[in-house]
Coordinates of C-alpha atoms in Angstrom, one line a residue:
M165 CA 18.8 -35.0 -126.0
V166 CA 18.4 -36.0 -122.4
S167 CA 19.5 -39.4 -121.0
V168 CA 16.7 -40.7 -118.8
T169 CA 16.5 -43.6 -116.3
A170 CA 13.0 -44.7 -115.4
R171 CA 12.5 -46.2 -111.9
P172 CA 9.4 -47.7 -110.4
M173 CA 7.6 -45.8 -107.6
G174 CA 5.0 -48.3 -106.6
E175 CA 2.1 -49.4 -108.8
R176 CA 0.8 -45.9 -109.8
A177 CA 3.9 -43.8 -110.4
L178 CA 7.4 -43.8 -111.9
L179 CA 10.5 -41.7 -111.3
L180 CA 12.5 -40.3 -114.3
E181 CA 16.1 -39.7 -113.3
V182 CA 18.3 -37.2 -115.2
A183 CA 21.8 -35.7 -114.6
S184 CA 21.1 -32.1 -113.6
L185 CA 18.5 -29.6 -112.5
E186 CA 18.6 -28.0 -115.9
E187 CA 17.6 -31.3 -117.4
V188 CA 14.8 -31.7 -114.8
L189 CA 13.3 -28.4 -116.0
A190 CA 13.5 -29.5 -119.6
V191 CA 12.0 -32.9 -119.0
H192 CA 9.2 -31.4 -116.9
A193 CA 8.4 -28.9 -119.6
A194 CA 8.4 -31.7 -122.3
L195 CA 6.1 -33.9 -120.3
A196 CA 3.7 -31.1 -119.4
A197 CA 3.5 -30.2 -123.1
S198 CA 2.5 -33.7 -124.2
R199 CA 0.7 -34.9 -121.1
P200 CA -1.9 -37.5 -121.9
H201 CA -5.2 -38.1 -120.1
G202 CA -4.6 -40.2 -117.0
V203 CA -1.5 -38.5 -115.8
V204 CA -2.4 -37.1 -112.4
D205 CA 0.8 -35.3 -111.4
L206 CA 4.2 -34.3 -112.7
V207 CA 6.5 -33.4 -109.8
P208 CA 10.0 -32.1 -110.6
A209 CA 12.7 -32.3 -107.9
A210 CA 16.5 -32.0 -107.7
R211 CA 17.4 -34.8 -110.2
T212 CA 14.1 -36.5 -111.0
V213 CA 10.5 -36.0 -112.3
L214 CA 7.8 -38.0 -110.6
V215 CA 5.0 -39.1 -113.0
R216 CA 1.9 -40.2 -111.1
V217 CA -1.0 -41.8 -113.1
D218 CA -4.5 -43.1 -112.6
P219 CA -4.1 -46.7 -113.8
R220 CA -7.8 -47.0 -114.6
V221 CA -7.2 -44.5 -117.3
L222 CA -3.6 -44.9 -118.3
A223 CA -1.6 -48.1 -117.6
V224 CA 1.8 -47.6 -116.0
P225 CA 3.6 -49.4 -118.9
A226 CA 2.0 -47.1 -121.4
A227 CA 2.9 -44.1 -119.1
R228 CA 6.5 -45.3 -119.0
S229 CA 6.7 -45.5 -122.8
W230 CA 5.2 -42.0 -123.2
A231 CA 7.3 -40.4 -120.5
T232 CA 10.7 -41.9 -121.5
A233 CA 10.1 -41.0 -125.1
A234 CA 9.0 -37.4 -124.4
A235 CA 11.8 -37.0 -121.8
A236 CA 14.5 -38.3 -124.1
H237 CA 13.7 -35.6 -126.7
A238 CA 13.7 -32.8 -124.2
V239 CA 16.2 -30.1 -124.9
P240 CA 17.6 -28.0 -122.0
T241 CA 17.2 -24.3 -122.9
A242 CA 17.6 -21.0 -121.2
A243 CA 14.7 -19.9 -119.1
A244 CA 14.5 -16.5 -120.8
D245 CA 11.0 -17.1 -122.0
Q246 CA 9.7 -17.8 -118.5
P247 CA 8.0 -15.1 -116.4
V248 CA 10.0 -13.1 -113.9
V249 CA 8.7 -12.7 -110.4
E250 CA 10.3 -10.0 -108.2
L251 CA 10.4 -10.7 -104.5
D252 CA 10.9 -7.7 -102.2
I253 CA 13.5 -8.5 -99.6
V254 CA 15.0 -6.9 -96.5
Y255 CA 18.3 -8.5 -95.7
D256 CA 17.8 -8.7 -91.9
G257 CA 18.0 -12.5 -91.4
A258 CA 19.2 -13.9 -88.1
D259 CA 21.9 -16.0 -89.8
L260 CA 23.2 -13.4 -92.3
T261 CA 26.5 -12.6 -90.6
E262 CA 27.3 -16.1 -89.5
T263 CA 26.5 -17.5 -92.9
A264 CA 28.8 -14.9 -94.6
D265 CA 31.6 -15.9 -92.1
L266 CA 31.1 -19.6 -93.0
L267 CA 31.4 -18.8 -96.7
G268 CA 34.5 -16.5 -96.2
V269 CA 32.8 -13.4 -97.5
S270 CA 31.5 -10.2 -95.9
A271 CA 27.7 -9.9 -95.2
D272 CA 27.6 -7.0 -97.7
E273 CA 29.2 -9.3 -100.4
L274 CA 26.7 -12.1 -99.6
V275 CA 23.8 -9.7 -99.9
R276 CA 25.2 -8.3 -103.2
R277 CA 25.6 -11.7 -104.8
H278 CA 22.2 -12.9 -103.6
A279 CA 20.4 -9.8 -105.0
A280 CA 22.4 -9.8 -108.3
A281 CA 21.6 -13.5 -109.1
E282 CA 18.8 -14.5 -111.4
W283 CA 17.1 -17.5 -109.8
T284 CA 14.9 -20.2 -111.3
V285 CA 12.3 -22.3 -109.4
A286 CA 13.7 -25.8 -109.8
F287 CA 10.9 -27.5 -107.9
T288 CA 8.6 -27.1 -104.9
G289 CA 8.1 -29.1 -101.8
F290 CA 8.3 -29.0 -98.0
A291 CA 5.2 -26.7 -97.9
P292 CA 2.7 -25.3 -100.4
G293 CA 4.4 -22.6 -102.4
F294 CA 7.9 -23.2 -101.1
G295 CA 10.1 -23.0 -104.2
Y296 CA 13.7 -24.3 -104.3
L297 CA 15.5 -21.6 -106.2
M298 CA 18.8 -22.3 -108.1
S299 CA 21.0 -19.9 -110.1
P300 CA 24.1 -20.3 -112.2
D301 CA 25.2 -16.9 -110.7
W302 CA 25.3 -18.4 -107.2
P303 CA 28.6 -20.1 -106.3
F304 CA 28.0 -21.1 -102.7
D305 CA 27.0 -24.4 -101.0
V306 CA 25.5 -23.4 -97.7
P307 CA 25.3 -26.0 -94.8
R308 CA 22.0 -26.3 -93.1
L309 CA 21.7 -25.4 -89.4
P310 CA 23.0 -28.2 -87.1
S311 CA 19.6 -28.1 -85.3
P312 CA 16.5 -26.9 -87.2
R313 CA 14.5 -24.1 -85.7
T314 CA 11.1 -25.1 -84.4
R315 CA 9.6 -21.9 -85.7
V316 CA 10.6 -20.0 -88.9
P317 CA 8.3 -17.0 -89.5
A318 CA 6.4 -16.6 -92.7
G319 CA 8.3 -14.6 -95.3
A320 CA 11.7 -15.6 -94.0
V321 CA 14.3 -16.0 -96.9
G322 CA 16.9 -18.7 -96.4
L323 CA 19.8 -20.6 -97.9
A324 CA 20.6 -24.3 -97.9
G325 CA 23.0 -26.2 -100.1
A326 CA 22.9 -24.6 -103.5
F327 CA 19.4 -23.3 -103.0
S328 CA 17.6 -20.2 -101.8
G329 CA 14.0 -20.1 -100.8
A330 CA 11.3 -18.2 -98.9
Y331 CA 8.9 -19.7 -96.3
P332 CA 5.2 -19.1 -97.3
R333 CA 4.0 -19.8 -93.8
E334 CA 5.3 -20.2 -90.3
S335 CA 6.9 -23.7 -90.0
P336 CA 9.9 -25.5 -88.6
G337 CA 13.0 -25.3 -90.8
G338 CA 16.8 -25.8 -90.9
W339 CA 17.7 -23.2 -93.6
R340 CA 20.0 -20.3 -92.7
L341 CA 17.9 -17.1 -92.7
I342 CA 19.3 -14.1 -94.4
G343 CA 16.2 -11.9 -95.0
T344 CA 12.5 -11.2 -95.0
T345 CA 10.1 -10.8 -97.9
G346 CA 6.6 -9.3 -97.7
T347 CA 5.6 -10.8 -101.1
R348 CA 2.6 -13.1 -100.9
L349 CA 3.8 -16.6 -101.9
F350 CA 0.8 -18.8 -101.7
D351 CA -3.0 -18.0 -102.0
P352 CA -5.2 -21.1 -102.0
D353 CA -8.2 -19.1 -103.3
S354 CA -6.3 -18.1 -106.5
A355 CA -6.5 -19.9 -109.8
H356 CA -2.7 -20.0 -109.6
P357 CA -2.2 -20.5 -105.9
A358 CA 1.6 -20.8 -105.9
L359 CA 3.5 -17.7 -107.0
L360 CA 6.7 -19.7 -107.5
A361 CA 5.8 -22.6 -109.8
P362 CA 8.6 -24.8 -111.3
G363 CA 10.4 -22.9 -114.1
T364 CA 9.6 -19.4 -112.9
R365 CA 12.4 -16.9 -112.9
V366 CA 12.9 -15.0 -109.7
R367 CA 14.8 -11.8 -108.7
F368 CA 15.2 -10.4 -105.2
A369 CA 14.7 -6.7 -104.9
S370 CA 16.4 -5.3 -101.8
R371 CA 14.1 -2.9 -99.8
R372 CA 15.0 -0.9 -96.7
D373 CA 11.4 -0.7 -95.4
L374 CA 11.9 -3.4 -92.8
N375 CA 8.5 -2.8 -91.1
R376 CA 6.5 -3.1 -94.4
A377 CA 8.1 -6.5 -95.2
R378 CA 7.6 -7.9 -91.8
Q379 CA 4.0 -6.7 -91.4
Q380 CA 3.1 -8.2 -94.8
A381 CA 4.7 -11.5 -94.0
V382 CA 3.7 -11.8 -90.3
G383 CA 0.2 -10.4 -90.9
N384 CA -0.5 -13.3 -93.3
P385 CA 1.3 -16.3 -91.6
G386 CA -0.8 -19.0 -93.2
G387 CA -0.7 -17.8 -96.8
G388 CA -4.5 -17.4 -96.8
S389 CA -6.5 -14.6 -98.3
A390 CA -8.8 -11.8 -97.2
A391 CA -11.7 -14.2 -97.7
D392 CA -10.4 -16.1 -94.7
E393 CA -11.4 -13.2 -92.5
A394 CA -15.1 -14.3 -92.8
L395 CA -14.1 -17.6 -91.2
P396 CA -13.5 -18.2 -87.5
A397 CA -9.8 -18.1 -86.7
T398 CA -10.1 -21.4 -84.8
S399 CA -11.5 -23.7 -87.4
G400 CA -12.0 -22.3 -90.9
L401 CA -15.8 -23.2 -90.6
R402 CA -18.3 -20.6 -91.6
Q403 CA -20.3 -18.8 -88.8
G404 CA -23.9 -18.0 -89.4
A405 CA -24.3 -20.8 -92.0
A406 CA -27.2 -23.2 -92.2
A407 CA -27.7 -25.3 -89.1
G408 CA -25.7 -28.5 -89.0
I409 CA -23.8 -30.2 -86.2
R410 CA -22.1 -28.6 -83.2
I411 CA -18.9 -30.2 -81.8
V412 CA -19.1 -30.7 -78.0
E413 CA -15.8 -32.6 -77.7
P414 CA -13.5 -33.4 -80.6
G415 CA -11.7 -36.3 -78.9
L416 CA -8.0 -36.9 -79.6
L417 CA -8.2 -35.4 -83.1
S418 CA -11.1 -34.8 -85.4
T419 CA -10.8 -33.2 -88.8
L420 CA -13.0 -32.6 -91.8
Q421 CA -12.0 -34.8 -94.7
D422 CA -13.1 -35.7 -98.2
L423 CA -11.1 -37.5 -100.9
G424 CA -8.5 -34.8 -101.0
R425 CA -6.8 -32.6 -103.6
P426 CA -4.9 -34.8 -106.1
G427 CA -2.9 -33.2 -109.0
A428 CA -1.2 -30.3 -107.1
A429 CA 2.0 -31.9 -105.8
S430 CA 4.1 -29.9 -108.2
L431 CA 3.1 -26.9 -106.2
G432 CA 4.1 -28.6 -102.9
I433 CA 0.5 -29.6 -102.0
A434 CA -0.2 -33.1 -100.8
V435 CA -3.3 -35.1 -101.7
S436 CA -4.4 -35.2 -98.0
G437 CA -8.1 -36.3 -97.6
A438 CA -9.4 -39.3 -95.7
L439 CA -6.7 -41.9 -94.9
D440 CA -9.2 -44.8 -95.0
R441 CA -10.8 -43.8 -98.2
A442 CA -13.0 -47.0 -98.5
A443 CA -14.5 -46.2 -95.1
L444 CA -15.5 -42.7 -96.0
R445 CA -16.9 -43.8 -99.4
T446 CA -19.0 -46.5 -97.6
A447 CA -20.4 -44.1 -95.0
N448 CA -21.4 -41.7 -97.8
R449 CA -23.0 -44.5 -99.9
L450 CA -25.1 -45.6 -96.8
L451 CA -26.6 -42.1 -96.8
G452 CA -27.1 -41.6 -100.6
N453 CA -24.2 -39.1 -100.8
P454 CA -21.6 -38.7 -103.5
E455 CA -18.7 -40.8 -102.4
D456 CA -16.4 -37.8 -102.1
S457 CA -18.6 -35.8 -99.7
A458 CA -16.8 -34.5 -96.7
G459 CA -17.2 -36.2 -93.3
I460 CA -15.4 -36.1 -90.0
E461 CA -12.3 -38.3 -89.6
V462 CA -12.1 -39.2 -85.8
T463 CA -8.8 -40.5 -84.6
M464 CA -8.9 -43.0 -81.7
G465 CA -12.4 -41.8 -80.7
G466 CA -13.8 -39.4 -78.1
L467 CA -16.0 -37.3 -80.4
R468 CA -19.3 -35.8 -79.1
A469 CA -21.5 -33.8 -81.4
I470 CA -25.1 -32.5 -81.3
A471 CA -27.4 -32.2 -84.3
E472 CA -28.9 -28.7 -84.7
R473 CA -31.6 -30.0 -86.9
D474 CA -33.0 -33.4 -87.9
L475 CA -30.3 -35.3 -89.8
W476 CA -29.2 -38.8 -90.9
V477 CA -25.8 -40.1 -89.9
A478 CA -23.6 -43.1 -90.5
V479 CA -20.3 -44.1 -88.9
S480 CA -17.7 -46.4 -90.5
G481 CA -14.1 -47.4 -90.1
A482 CA -12.7 -48.0 -86.6
W483 CA -15.0 -49.8 -84.1
G484 CA -15.9 -48.7 -80.6
P485 CA -19.1 -47.9 -78.7
L486 CA -21.5 -45.6 -80.5
R487 CA -24.3 -43.9 -78.8
L488 CA -27.0 -41.7 -80.2
D489 CA -29.2 -39.9 -77.6
G490 CA -27.8 -42.3 -75.0
H491 CA -28.7 -45.4 -77.0
E492 CA -26.2 -47.8 -78.5
I493 CA -26.3 -47.9 -82.3
D494 CA -24.5 -50.0 -84.9
P495 CA -21.7 -48.8 -87.3
Y496 CA -22.2 -49.1 -91.0
R497 CA -25.9 -48.3 -90.9
A498 CA -27.8 -45.1 -91.5
H499 CA -29.5 -43.7 -88.4
A500 CA -32.0 -40.8 -87.9
W501 CA -30.3 -38.1 -85.8
P502 CA -33.0 -35.9 -84.2
A503 CA -32.3 -32.3 -83.6
G504 CA -30.8 -31.7 -80.1
S505 CA -29.6 -35.2 -79.6
E506 CA -26.0 -36.1 -79.0
L507 CA -23.8 -38.5 -81.0
H508 CA -21.0 -40.0 -79.0
V509 CA -18.2 -41.8 -80.8
D510 CA -16.5 -43.4 -77.9
W511 CA -12.8 -44.6 -77.7
F512 CA -12.1 -47.3 -80.2
A513 CA -11.5 -50.9 -79.4
H514 CA -10.3 -51.8 -83.0
G515 CA -8.8 -49.5 -85.6
A516 CA -7.6 -46.0 -85.4
R517 CA -9.9 -43.8 -87.5
A518 CA -13.7 -43.7 -87.9
Y519 CA -15.7 -41.5 -90.3
V520 CA -18.9 -39.7 -89.4
A521 CA -20.9 -38.8 -92.5
V522 CA -24.2 -36.9 -92.6
R523 CA -26.7 -37.1 -95.4
G524 CA -26.1 -34.2 -97.7
G525 CA -22.4 -33.9 -96.8
L526 CA -20.6 -31.6 -94.4
D527 CA -19.5 -28.1 -95.5
G528 CA -16.3 -26.1 -94.8
R529 CA -13.8 -23.9 -96.3
V530 CA -12.8 -25.1 -99.8
A531 CA -9.1 -24.9 -100.7
L532 CA -8.0 -26.0 -104.1
G533 CA -11.2 -27.8 -104.8
S534 CA -11.3 -29.8 -101.5
R535 CA -12.6 -29.4 -98.0
A536 CA -9.9 -31.7 -96.6
T537 CA -7.9 -30.5 -93.6
D538 CA -4.2 -30.8 -94.3
L539 CA -2.5 -30.3 -90.9
L540 CA 1.1 -30.2 -92.3
A541 CA 0.3 -27.6 -95.0
G542 CA -2.3 -25.6 -93.1
L543 CA -4.9 -26.0 -95.8
G544 CA -8.6 -26.4 -95.3
P545 CA -10.4 -26.0 -91.9
Q546 CA -8.2 -26.5 -88.8
A547 CA -8.7 -29.5 -86.5
L548 CA -12.1 -29.4 -84.9
R549 CA -12.6 -27.8 -81.5
G550 CA -15.4 -27.7 -79.0
G551 CA -18.0 -25.2 -80.1
D552 CA -17.3 -25.5 -83.8
V553 CA -20.5 -25.6 -85.9
I554 CA -20.2 -27.6 -89.2
P555 CA -22.9 -26.7 -91.8
V556 CA -24.6 -29.5 -93.7
R557 CA -24.9 -29.4 -97.5
E558 CA -27.7 -30.6 -99.7
D559 CA -25.6 -32.9 -102.0
A560 CA -27.4 -36.2 -101.6
L561 CA -27.9 -38.0 -104.9
A562 CA -30.0 -41.0 -104.0
P563 CA -32.4 -42.2 -101.3
I564 CA -30.9 -43.9 -98.3
P565 CA -30.5 -47.6 -99.1
V566 CA -33.3 -49.8 -97.6
A567 CA -30.8 -52.5 -96.8
D568 CA -27.2 -52.7 -95.5
L569 CA -24.7 -52.6 -98.4
A570 CA -22.7 -55.6 -97.0
P571 CA -21.9 -57.3 -93.8
W572 CA -19.1 -55.5 -92.0
S573 CA -16.7 -56.5 -89.2
A574 CA -14.2 -54.7 -87.0
P575 CA -10.9 -53.7 -88.6
H576 CA -8.1 -56.2 -88.0
D577 CA -5.5 -54.2 -86.1
D578 CA -3.5 -56.8 -84.2
E579 CA -1.5 -58.0 -87.2
L580 CA -1.8 -56.7 -90.8
E581 CA -0.5 -58.2 -94.1
V582 CA 0.4 -55.3 -96.3
E583 CA 1.4 -55.5 -99.9
L584 CA 4.4 -53.7 -101.2
A585 CA 5.3 -52.7 -104.8
P586 CA 8.9 -51.9 -105.9
G587 CA 10.5 -48.6 -104.9
P588 CA 13.0 -46.5 -106.8
R589 CA 16.0 -46.8 -104.4
A590 CA 16.2 -50.5 -103.5
D591 CA 19.7 -50.4 -105.0
W592 CA 20.8 -48.1 -102.1
F593 CA 20.4 -51.0 -99.6
A594 CA 22.4 -54.1 -98.7
A595 CA 21.6 -57.4 -100.5
D596 CA 19.8 -58.8 -97.5
A597 CA 17.7 -55.6 -96.8
L598 CA 14.8 -56.6 -99.0
E599 CA 14.8 -60.1 -97.4
T600 CA 14.7 -58.5 -94.0
L601 CA 11.9 -56.1 -95.1
F602 CA 9.6 -59.0 -96.1
E603 CA 10.6 -61.5 -93.4
A604 CA 10.6 -59.3 -90.3
V605 CA 7.5 -58.5 -88.2
W606 CA 7.3 -54.7 -87.9
T607 CA 5.5 -52.7 -85.1
V608 CA 3.8 -49.4 -85.5
S609 CA 5.5 -47.0 -83.1
N610 CA 4.0 -44.1 -81.2
D611 CA 5.2 -41.8 -83.9
A612 CA 2.1 -42.3 -86.1
D613 CA -0.1 -39.5 -87.5
R614 CA -1.6 -38.2 -90.7
V615 CA 1.9 -37.4 -92.1
G616 CA 3.4 -40.9 -91.6
V617 CA 3.8 -44.0 -89.6
R618 CA 7.2 -44.9 -88.2
L619 CA 7.9 -48.6 -87.8
D620 CA 10.0 -50.4 -85.1
G621 CA 12.0 -53.4 -86.2
P622 CA 15.4 -54.5 -87.6
E623 CA 17.7 -52.1 -89.3
L624 CA 17.6 -52.0 -93.1
A625 CA 21.2 -51.7 -93.9
R626 CA 22.2 -49.2 -96.6
T627 CA 25.2 -49.5 -98.9
R628 CA 25.2 -45.8 -99.7
E629 CA 25.6 -43.1 -97.0
D630 CA 25.7 -40.1 -99.2
E631 CA 22.7 -37.7 -99.2
L632 CA 19.9 -38.4 -101.7
P633 CA 18.9 -35.2 -103.6
S634 CA 15.2 -34.4 -102.9
E635 CA 12.8 -36.3 -105.1
G636 CA 9.0 -36.7 -105.5
M637 CA 7.2 -38.8 -102.9
V638 CA 3.8 -40.6 -102.9
A639 CA 1.5 -41.8 -100.1
G640 CA 2.7 -45.2 -99.1
A641 CA 6.4 -44.6 -99.8
L642 CA 8.6 -46.4 -97.3
Q643 CA 11.3 -43.9 -96.7
V644 CA 14.4 -45.2 -94.8
P645 CA 16.4 -42.6 -92.8
P646 CA 19.9 -43.3 -91.6
S647 CA 18.5 -45.2 -88.5
G648 CA 17.4 -47.9 -91.0
R649 CA 13.8 -48.0 -89.6
P650 CA 11.3 -47.2 -92.3
T651 CA 8.5 -44.6 -92.2
I652 CA 5.4 -45.0 -94.3
L653 CA 4.3 -41.7 -95.7
L654 CA 0.5 -41.0 -95.6
G655 CA -1.9 -38.4 -97.0
D656 CA -0.5 -35.3 -95.3
G657 CA 3.1 -36.3 -96.0
P658 CA 5.6 -34.1 -97.9
V659 CA 5.5 -34.2 -101.7
T660 CA 9.3 -34.3 -101.9
G661 CA 11.9 -36.0 -99.6
G662 CA 15.5 -36.8 -99.3
Y663 CA 15.5 -40.3 -97.8
P664 CA 15.7 -43.3 -100.2
V665 CA 12.4 -45.2 -100.8
I666 CA 12.9 -49.0 -100.7
A667 CA 9.3 -49.9 -101.5
V668 CA 5.8 -48.5 -101.7
V669 CA 2.6 -49.7 -100.0
T670 CA 0.0 -50.6 -102.7
D671 CA -3.0 -48.3 -103.0
A672 CA -5.3 -51.0 -101.7
S673 CA -3.2 -51.6 -98.6
L674 CA -3.1 -47.9 -97.7
D675 CA -6.5 -48.1 -96.1
L676 CA -5.2 -50.9 -93.8
I677 CA -2.3 -48.6 -92.7
A678 CA -4.9 -45.9 -91.8
Q679 CA -6.4 -48.3 -89.2
A680 CA -3.0 -49.3 -87.7
R681 CA -2.6 -48.3 -84.1
P682 CA 0.6 -48.0 -82.0
G683 CA 1.6 -51.6 -81.3
T684 CA 0.0 -53.1 -84.5
R685 CA 2.2 -55.7 -86.1
I686 CA 2.8 -55.5 -89.8
R687 CA 4.1 -58.2 -92.2
F688 CA 4.9 -57.1 -95.7
R689 CA 4.1 -59.2 -98.8
H690 CA 5.1 -58.8 -102.4
A691 CA 2.3 -57.2 -104.4
R692 CA 0.8 -59.4 -107.1
P693 CA 1.7 -58.2 -110.6
P694 CA -1.1 -56.5 -112.4
V695 CA -3.1 -58.7 -114.7

């Protein structure tokens, strides 16, 4: 039997807290075995399992009853029936000798113990396919680097705390590096993209062929597949495909987005997708497309693109001057886009993100069922560049509506009222912190992107200064670092994190946050309880 504490994580998720990693694995297995329709994701972490639901299918109170009952009857067992994955490793890491000295052992002894241990994937996070490995045979608690590296190569094997792990792709990181593996850790084209799923048993097999391990890892830095070689290295968009639109200038940032890839957070994969989902859905409806068709998300404006054949286009979301073939056009309307003419989405006066949809939908590399660009994880096409050609699909389902769907106005971006639902770690904060959260006026800082929005304002004082073990995150989570200023996680945010979450932006309010610009003021309000 497992003792379980259920905590709210906004209006669409709950966090089940247990006492140990062994219990996490048992609870995750029990939930997966009895998972009802409507459960979108089950995300194990260091001491918790996040249960995310679709409330249209499964109400959160019903999910709580199911999850707590199933978790309470979970029985921690040995992982002997789980598959064993062998990872080749060359113990050549830059931090090997220093780490051994910190732990009071020789480098040879550290290598021997690491290779002799049988590891289990406790959870994933940080990056797709990055598994946090634990072992009862591993006695060490390894401090992270004082200053994280800005670049850790793909295939690097490291230590941090009680964990070991291997980097599937080049990324920043603060783990102490002890070796290199050439084993492929993540393949988005595979039916099972992450080699190291939660519960998998892992052994490291020491190899002396240094060049082979390095070439395999460095030669595949993004964790992609041989199929990627048919795509341009710059964008992940197919060359030689049917004519579509050609990017002349991408502006500040333009990416291909649909409604993302929900349901893969347990593999370290964020939902991603359009940050203002309502705006993308509306642009697609104006053209008779399925609501989840891919379009271009334009951040702050500046996009110029030319149609390579006759098309229909609609632009929604942020407002700024729009010109088609030199003539001003209105947003939120379908327009004929003749071949050879240029669409100019100028810099926005209101809002932060606009969506350019084309009848039939835009095409691009599919990763895990989605064409969405995930900048943090490196999934999907890369950010658009001048010269990229985006093919147009033939996915329209209905005629273009003869009338506008509704009257539309510019996004309100001077001051927003945003609803918050309860978070799981409000008890980590001083008694007046919640009062401050709802009474203060917060300001969007310049640190705002698709990963998250950092807010400037008063400090939210914490009563606990110890480190929170990593736990599952959701888009909209207000993480509060030691500075006391919250960050709102967005679509490309990490699926696990170690800062306490005081509250969670409601699903309906997330689209408002997508249109917030640096300088936008935000007032938080308590979410209305569900009817």
